[in-house]
Amino acid sequence: DTNAEGDEVVECDGCGVSVHEGCYGISEASSVGSSNSSCSTEPWFCEACKAGNPKPECQLCPNRGGIYKETDVGQWVHLTCALFIPGIAFGDPEGLSAPTLFE
């Protein structure tokens, strides 16, 4: 449902992964203004594509593919792993960025 503000589905112009803006932590400043993301004029790239890492490996699970976030030390984790595994904190909780992996 794209009616709720911040819930627009956007697709990465690099790898094609689709995310909800609100769930991925995309701010209004970097979000697409169009209500139809297939017609958006500004390209959007997920964190992995922005970093030039098209096939990151999650530090928390063996699964490949999916939606990734870069940790505070340059490693990669699935967003869902970071959200649901105890001991993971976000350096920027509002933007769901820079997860910290505690030992």
Short mmCIF file of N, CA, C and O in Angstrom, two decimals:
data_model
loop_
_atom_site.label_atom_id
_atom_site.label_comp_id
_atom_site.label_asym_id
_atom_site.label_seq_id
_atom_site.Cartn_x
_atom_site.Cartn_y
_atom_site.Cartn_z
N ASP A 1 0.85 -1.18 0.00
CA ASP A 1 0.00 0.00 0.00
C ASP A 1 0.88 1.23 0.00
O ASP A 1 1.68 1.42 0.91
N THR A 2 0.76 2.06 -1.00
CA THR A 2 1.60 3.25 -1.09
C THR A 2 0.87 4.50 -0.64
O THR A 2 1.34 5.60 -0.86
N ASN A 3 -0.27 4.35 0.04
CA ASN A 3 -1.03 5.51 0.47
C ASN A 3 -0.42 6.18 1.69
O ASN A 3 -0.49 7.38 1.84
N ALA A 4 0.17 5.41 2.60
CA ALA A 4 0.74 5.98 3.81
C ALA A 4 2.05 6.70 3.47
O ALA A 4 2.87 6.19 2.73
N GLU A 5 2.22 7.90 4.03
CA GLU A 5 3.44 8.65 3.77
C GLU A 5 4.64 7.89 4.31
O GLU A 5 4.61 7.35 5.40
N GLY A 6 5.72 7.83 3.55
CA GLY A 6 6.91 7.10 3.97
C GLY A 6 6.83 5.62 3.71
O GLY A 6 7.70 4.87 4.09
N ASP A 7 5.76 5.17 3.05
CA ASP A 7 5.60 3.76 2.78
C ASP A 7 5.68 3.45 1.29
O ASP A 7 5.32 2.38 0.87
N GLU A 8 6.17 4.38 0.52
CA GLU A 8 6.33 4.18 -0.92
C GLU A 8 7.32 3.06 -1.17
O GLU A 8 8.33 2.94 -0.49
N VAL A 9 7.03 2.22 -2.14
CA VAL A 9 7.97 1.17 -2.53
C VAL A 9 8.88 1.73 -3.60
O VAL A 9 8.41 2.25 -4.61
N VAL A 10 10.18 1.66 -3.36
CA VAL A 10 11.15 2.12 -4.35
C VAL A 10 12.03 0.95 -4.74
O VAL A 10 12.26 0.03 -3.96
N GLU A 11 12.52 0.99 -5.98
CA GLU A 11 13.36 -0.08 -6.50
C GLU A 11 14.75 0.46 -6.76
O GLU A 11 14.90 1.53 -7.34
N CYS A 12 15.76 -0.29 -6.34
CA CYS A 12 17.15 0.12 -6.56
C CYS A 12 17.45 0.08 -8.05
O CYS A 12 17.17 -0.91 -8.72
N ASP A 13 18.01 1.17 -8.56
CA ASP A 13 18.35 1.24 -9.97
C ASP A 13 19.60 0.43 -10.29
O ASP A 13 19.94 0.26 -11.45
N GLY A 14 20.28 -0.08 -9.25
CA GLY A 14 21.45 -0.92 -9.48
C GLY A 14 21.12 -2.39 -9.51
O GLY A 14 21.31 -3.06 -10.52
N CYS A 15 20.56 -2.92 -8.40
CA CYS A 15 20.33 -4.36 -8.28
C CYS A 15 18.86 -4.76 -8.42
O CYS A 15 18.55 -5.93 -8.53
N GLY A 16 17.96 -3.77 -8.36
CA GLY A 16 16.54 -4.07 -8.53
C GLY A 16 15.80 -4.45 -7.27
O GLY A 16 14.62 -4.75 -7.32
N VAL A 17 16.47 -4.45 -6.10
CA VAL A 17 15.79 -4.80 -4.85
C VAL A 17 14.73 -3.72 -4.56
O VAL A 17 14.96 -2.54 -4.81
N SER A 18 13.56 -4.15 -4.07
CA SER A 18 12.48 -3.22 -3.75
C SER A 18 12.33 -3.10 -2.24
O SER A 18 12.37 -4.11 -1.53
N VAL A 19 12.18 -1.87 -1.76
CA VAL A 19 12.03 -1.62 -0.32
C VAL A 19 10.95 -0.58 -0.10
O VAL A 19 10.67 0.24 -0.97
N HIS A 20 10.34 -0.61 1.09
CA HIS A 20 9.48 0.48 1.53
C HIS A 20 10.40 1.59 2.02
O HIS A 20 11.35 1.32 2.76
N GLU A 21 10.13 2.83 1.63
CA GLU A 21 10.95 3.95 2.08
C GLU A 21 11.05 3.98 3.60
O GLU A 21 12.13 4.13 4.15
N GLY A 22 9.91 3.86 4.28
CA GLY A 22 9.90 3.92 5.74
C GLY A 22 10.65 2.77 6.39
O GLY A 22 11.35 2.95 7.38
N CYS A 23 10.53 1.59 5.82
CA CYS A 23 11.18 0.41 6.39
C CYS A 23 12.68 0.43 6.18
O CYS A 23 13.44 -0.11 6.99
N TYR A 24 13.15 1.01 5.10
CA TYR A 24 14.59 1.05 4.80
C TYR A 24 15.26 2.27 5.42
O TYR A 24 16.47 2.38 5.45
N GLY A 25 14.45 3.21 5.92
CA GLY A 25 15.00 4.40 6.56
C GLY A 25 15.37 5.49 5.57
O GLY A 25 16.30 6.26 5.81
N ILE A 26 14.65 5.56 4.45
CA ILE A 26 14.92 6.60 3.46
C ILE A 26 14.25 7.89 3.92
O ILE A 26 13.05 7.92 4.15
N SER A 27 15.04 8.95 4.04
CA SER A 27 14.51 10.22 4.51
C SER A 27 13.78 10.93 3.37
O SER A 27 13.98 10.62 2.20
N GLU A 28 12.97 11.92 3.74
CA GLU A 28 12.25 12.69 2.73
C GLU A 28 13.20 13.38 1.77
O GLU A 28 12.92 13.52 0.59
N ALA A 29 14.36 13.79 2.25
CA ALA A 29 15.33 14.49 1.41
C ALA A 29 15.85 13.59 0.29
O ALA A 29 16.15 14.06 -0.79
N SER A 30 15.94 12.28 0.56
CA SER A 30 16.48 11.38 -0.46
C SER A 30 15.40 10.54 -1.12
O SER A 30 15.69 9.70 -1.94
N SER A 31 14.15 10.75 -0.73
CA SER A 31 13.08 9.91 -1.28
C SER A 31 12.60 10.43 -2.62
O SER A 31 12.85 11.55 -3.00
N VAL A 32 11.89 9.57 -3.31
CA VAL A 32 11.34 9.90 -4.62
C VAL A 32 10.00 10.59 -4.41
O VAL A 32 9.18 10.12 -3.65
N GLY A 33 9.78 11.70 -5.08
CA GLY A 33 8.56 12.47 -4.88
C GLY A 33 7.34 11.90 -5.58
O GLY A 33 6.22 12.22 -5.25
N SER A 34 7.54 11.07 -6.56
CA SER A 34 6.43 10.53 -7.35
C SER A 34 5.63 9.52 -6.55
O SER A 34 6.18 8.79 -5.73
N SER A 35 4.33 9.43 -6.81
CA SER A 35 3.52 8.42 -6.14
C SER A 35 3.59 7.09 -6.89
O SER A 35 3.06 6.10 -6.44
N ASN A 36 4.24 7.09 -8.04
CA ASN A 36 4.39 5.86 -8.82
C ASN A 36 5.88 5.68 -9.07
O ASN A 36 6.45 6.31 -9.92
N SER A 37 6.51 4.78 -8.28
CA SER A 37 7.97 4.67 -8.32
C SER A 37 8.50 4.25 -9.68
O SER A 37 9.63 4.53 -10.01
N SER A 38 7.69 3.58 -10.51
CA SER A 38 8.18 3.20 -11.84
C SER A 38 8.32 4.42 -12.74
O SER A 38 8.98 4.35 -13.76
N CYS A 39 7.70 5.54 -12.36
CA CYS A 39 7.78 6.76 -13.16
C CYS A 39 8.66 7.81 -12.49
O CYS A 39 8.67 8.95 -12.90
N SER A 40 9.37 7.43 -11.43
CA SER A 40 10.18 8.40 -10.72
C SER A 40 11.29 8.93 -11.63
O SER A 40 11.81 8.21 -12.47
N THR A 41 11.66 10.18 -11.42
CA THR A 41 12.66 10.79 -12.27
C THR A 41 14.05 10.69 -11.67
O THR A 41 15.04 10.75 -12.39
N GLU A 42 14.16 10.59 -10.35
CA GLU A 42 15.47 10.53 -9.72
C GLU A 42 15.84 9.08 -9.44
O GLU A 42 15.07 8.33 -8.87
N PRO A 43 17.07 8.68 -9.82
CA PRO A 43 17.48 7.30 -9.52
C PRO A 43 17.71 7.12 -8.03
O PRO A 43 18.05 8.06 -7.31
N TRP A 44 17.49 5.90 -7.54
CA TRP A 44 17.74 5.57 -6.15
C TRP A 44 18.54 4.28 -6.10
O TRP A 44 18.28 3.35 -6.86
N PHE A 45 19.55 4.24 -5.21
CA PHE A 45 20.39 3.06 -5.06
C PHE A 45 20.41 2.62 -3.60
O PHE A 45 20.48 3.45 -2.69
N CYS A 46 20.34 1.31 -3.38
CA CYS A 46 20.44 0.77 -2.02
C CYS A 46 21.87 0.99 -1.51
O CYS A 46 22.77 1.32 -2.27
N GLU A 47 22.08 0.78 -0.21
CA GLU A 47 23.40 1.03 0.38
C GLU A 47 24.49 0.17 -0.26
O GLU A 47 25.60 0.62 -0.48
N ALA A 48 24.17 -1.09 -0.56
CA ALA A 48 25.18 -1.98 -1.14
C ALA A 48 25.61 -1.49 -2.52
O ALA A 48 26.81 -1.46 -2.83
N CYS A 49 24.66 -1.07 -3.35
CA CYS A 49 25.00 -0.57 -4.68
C CYS A 49 25.76 0.75 -4.59
O CYS A 49 26.71 0.99 -5.35
N LYS A 50 25.36 1.62 -3.66
CA LYS A 50 26.07 2.89 -3.47
C LYS A 50 27.53 2.62 -3.12
O LYS A 50 28.42 3.36 -3.51
N ALA A 51 27.77 1.55 -2.35
CA ALA A 51 29.12 1.22 -1.92
C ALA A 51 29.88 0.40 -2.96
O ALA A 51 31.04 0.04 -2.74
N GLY A 52 29.23 0.07 -4.07
CA GLY A 52 29.89 -0.72 -5.11
C GLY A 52 30.05 -2.18 -4.73
O GLY A 52 30.97 -2.85 -5.18
N ASN A 53 29.15 -2.69 -3.88
CA ASN A 53 29.22 -4.08 -3.43
C ASN A 53 27.92 -4.78 -3.84
O ASN A 53 26.99 -4.89 -3.05
N PRO A 54 27.84 -5.29 -5.07
CA PRO A 54 26.59 -5.86 -5.57
C PRO A 54 26.21 -7.19 -4.92
O PRO A 54 25.06 -7.59 -4.99
N LYS A 55 27.13 -7.89 -4.26
CA LYS A 55 26.81 -9.18 -3.64
C LYS A 55 27.38 -9.26 -2.23
O LYS A 55 28.29 -10.04 -1.94
N PRO A 56 26.85 -8.44 -1.31
CA PRO A 56 27.37 -8.47 0.06
C PRO A 56 27.01 -9.78 0.75
O PRO A 56 26.10 -10.49 0.32
N GLU A 57 27.74 -10.11 1.81
CA GLU A 57 27.46 -11.29 2.62
C GLU A 57 27.06 -10.85 4.01
O GLU A 57 27.75 -10.04 4.63
N CYS A 58 25.94 -11.38 4.51
CA CYS A 58 25.46 -11.04 5.84
C CYS A 58 26.38 -11.64 6.90
O CYS A 58 26.74 -12.81 6.83
N GLN A 59 26.75 -10.83 7.88
CA GLN A 59 27.60 -11.28 8.97
C GLN A 59 26.80 -12.04 10.04
O GLN A 59 27.39 -12.58 10.97
N LEU A 60 25.48 -12.08 9.89
CA LEU A 60 24.63 -12.68 10.91
C LEU A 60 23.93 -13.96 10.47
O LEU A 60 23.40 -14.69 11.30
N CYS A 61 23.90 -14.23 9.16
CA CYS A 61 23.23 -15.44 8.68
C CYS A 61 23.87 -15.89 7.36
O CYS A 61 24.59 -15.12 6.74
N PRO A 62 23.61 -17.13 6.94
CA PRO A 62 24.22 -17.63 5.69
C PRO A 62 23.43 -17.31 4.42
O PRO A 62 23.87 -17.65 3.33
N ASN A 63 22.27 -16.68 4.54
CA ASN A 63 21.42 -16.43 3.37
C ASN A 63 22.01 -15.36 2.47
O ASN A 63 22.61 -14.40 2.93
N ARG A 64 21.81 -15.52 1.16
CA ARG A 64 22.30 -14.57 0.17
C ARG A 64 21.14 -13.79 -0.41
O ARG A 64 20.00 -14.22 -0.38
N GLY A 65 21.45 -12.63 -0.98
CA GLY A 65 20.41 -11.80 -1.56
C GLY A 65 19.62 -11.08 -0.49
O GLY A 65 19.81 -11.33 0.70
N GLY A 66 18.78 -10.17 -0.89
CA GLY A 66 17.93 -9.47 0.08
C GLY A 66 18.34 -8.02 0.25
O GLY A 66 19.05 -7.44 -0.57
N ILE A 67 17.90 -7.47 1.35
CA ILE A 67 18.06 -6.05 1.64
C ILE A 67 19.14 -5.88 2.71
O ILE A 67 18.99 -6.38 3.82
N TYR A 68 20.21 -5.18 2.36
CA TYR A 68 21.37 -5.06 3.24
C TYR A 68 21.57 -3.65 3.77
O TYR A 68 21.17 -2.66 3.14
N LYS A 69 22.24 -3.59 4.93
CA LYS A 69 22.71 -2.34 5.51
C LYS A 69 24.19 -2.51 5.84
O LYS A 69 24.63 -3.59 6.26
N GLU A 70 24.97 -1.44 5.64
CA GLU A 70 26.39 -1.49 5.97
C GLU A 70 26.58 -1.20 7.45
O GLU A 70 26.01 -0.24 7.98
N THR A 71 27.38 -2.02 8.12
CA THR A 71 27.63 -1.81 9.55
C THR A 71 28.58 -0.65 9.75
O THR A 71 29.17 -0.12 8.80
N ASP A 72 28.76 -0.29 11.01
CA ASP A 72 29.65 0.82 11.36
C ASP A 72 31.11 0.52 11.04
O ASP A 72 31.93 1.42 11.03
N VAL A 73 31.45 -0.75 10.77
CA VAL A 73 32.84 -1.11 10.46
C VAL A 73 32.98 -1.64 9.03
O VAL A 73 33.95 -2.32 8.70
N GLY A 74 32.01 -1.34 8.16
CA GLY A 74 32.12 -1.68 6.76
C GLY A 74 31.75 -3.11 6.39
O GLY A 74 32.00 -3.54 5.28
N GLN A 75 31.13 -3.85 7.31
CA GLN A 75 30.62 -5.17 6.99
C GLN A 75 29.17 -5.01 6.57
O GLN A 75 28.63 -3.91 6.57
N TRP A 76 28.51 -6.12 6.23
CA TRP A 76 27.13 -6.05 5.74
C TRP A 76 26.23 -7.00 6.51
O TRP A 76 26.66 -8.08 6.92
N VAL A 77 24.99 -6.58 6.75
CA VAL A 77 23.98 -7.42 7.39
C VAL A 77 22.64 -7.20 6.70
O VAL A 77 22.39 -6.12 6.16
N HIS A 78 21.81 -8.23 6.70
CA HIS A 78 20.44 -8.04 6.23
C HIS A 78 19.73 -7.10 7.21
O HIS A 78 19.93 -7.20 8.42
N LEU A 79 18.90 -6.23 6.70
CA LEU A 79 18.15 -5.33 7.56
C LEU A 79 17.30 -6.13 8.54
O LEU A 79 17.26 -5.81 9.73
N THR A 80 16.64 -7.19 8.08
CA THR A 80 15.79 -7.97 8.98
C THR A 80 16.62 -8.67 10.06
O THR A 80 16.18 -8.77 11.20
N CYS A 81 17.81 -9.15 9.72
CA CYS A 81 18.67 -9.76 10.74
C CYS A 81 19.03 -8.73 11.81
O CYS A 81 18.98 -9.01 13.01
N ALA A 82 19.41 -7.53 11.38
CA ALA A 82 19.80 -6.47 12.31
C ALA A 82 18.63 -6.06 13.21
O ALA A 82 18.83 -5.75 14.38
N LEU A 83 17.44 -6.07 12.66
CA LEU A 83 16.27 -5.66 13.44
C LEU A 83 15.85 -6.71 14.47
O LEU A 83 15.38 -6.37 15.55
N PHE A 84 16.02 -8.00 14.13
CA PHE A 84 15.45 -9.04 14.98
C PHE A 84 16.44 -9.84 15.80
O PHE A 84 16.03 -10.67 16.60
N ILE A 85 17.74 -9.64 15.62
CA ILE A 85 18.72 -10.36 16.42
C ILE A 85 19.12 -9.47 17.59
O ILE A 85 19.55 -8.33 17.40
N PRO A 86 18.99 -9.97 18.83
CA PRO A 86 19.35 -9.18 20.00
C PRO A 86 20.83 -8.77 19.97
O PRO A 86 21.68 -9.49 19.46
N GLY A 87 21.13 -7.60 20.52
CA GLY A 87 22.50 -7.13 20.60
C GLY A 87 22.94 -6.26 19.45
O GLY A 87 24.07 -5.81 19.41
N ILE A 88 22.05 -6.00 18.50
CA ILE A 88 22.37 -5.14 17.37
C ILE A 88 21.74 -3.78 17.62
O ILE A 88 20.57 -3.68 17.96
N ALA A 89 22.54 -2.74 17.48
CA ALA A 89 22.03 -1.37 17.64
C ALA A 89 22.33 -0.61 16.35
O ALA A 89 23.19 -1.00 15.58
N PHE A 90 21.59 0.46 16.13
CA PHE A 90 21.79 1.30 14.94
C PHE A 90 22.42 2.62 15.36
O PHE A 90 21.91 3.28 16.26
N GLY A 91 23.52 3.00 14.70
CA GLY A 91 24.14 4.30 14.96
C GLY A 91 23.18 5.43 14.67
O GLY A 91 23.18 6.45 15.33
N ASP A 92 22.33 5.23 13.65
CA ASP A 92 21.28 6.19 13.30
C ASP A 92 19.96 5.43 13.32
O ASP A 92 19.54 4.90 12.30
N PRO A 93 19.31 5.35 14.48
CA PRO A 93 18.07 4.56 14.59
C PRO A 93 16.95 5.05 13.68
O PRO A 93 16.19 4.24 13.14
N GLU A 94 16.84 6.37 13.48
CA GLU A 94 15.77 6.89 12.63
C GLU A 94 15.97 6.49 11.17
O GLU A 94 15.04 6.15 10.47
N GLY A 95 17.22 6.53 10.70
CA GLY A 95 17.53 6.16 9.33
C GLY A 95 17.88 4.70 9.16
O GLY A 95 18.22 4.26 8.07
N LEU A 96 17.79 3.92 10.27
CA LEU A 96 18.14 2.50 10.27
C LEU A 96 19.50 2.29 9.60
O LEU A 96 19.67 1.40 8.76
N SER A 97 20.47 3.13 9.96
CA SER A 97 21.79 3.07 9.34
C SER A 97 22.85 2.74 10.39
O SER A 97 22.66 2.94 11.57
N ALA A 98 23.99 2.27 9.88
CA ALA A 98 25.18 1.97 10.68
C ALA A 98 24.90 1.02 11.84
O ALA A 98 25.16 1.32 12.98
N PRO A 99 24.35 -0.20 11.53
CA PRO A 99 24.17 -1.16 12.62
C PRO A 99 25.53 -1.52 13.23
O PRO A 99 26.54 -1.58 12.54
N THR A 100 25.52 -1.72 14.55
CA THR A 100 26.71 -2.09 15.28
C THR A 100 26.56 -3.53 15.75
O THR A 100 25.57 -3.86 16.39
N LEU A 101 27.53 -4.37 15.41
CA LEU A 101 27.50 -5.77 15.83
C LEU A 101 28.28 -5.89 17.13
O LEU A 101 29.49 -5.71 17.15
N PHE A 102 27.57 -6.17 18.21
CA PHE A 102 28.24 -6.35 19.50
C PHE A 102 28.71 -7.78 19.61
O PHE A 102 28.07 -8.70 19.13
N GLU A 103 29.86 -7.97 20.23
CA GLU A 103 30.39 -9.33 20.42
C GLU A 103 29.58 -10.04 21.49
O GLU A 103 29.20 -9.47 22.46
#
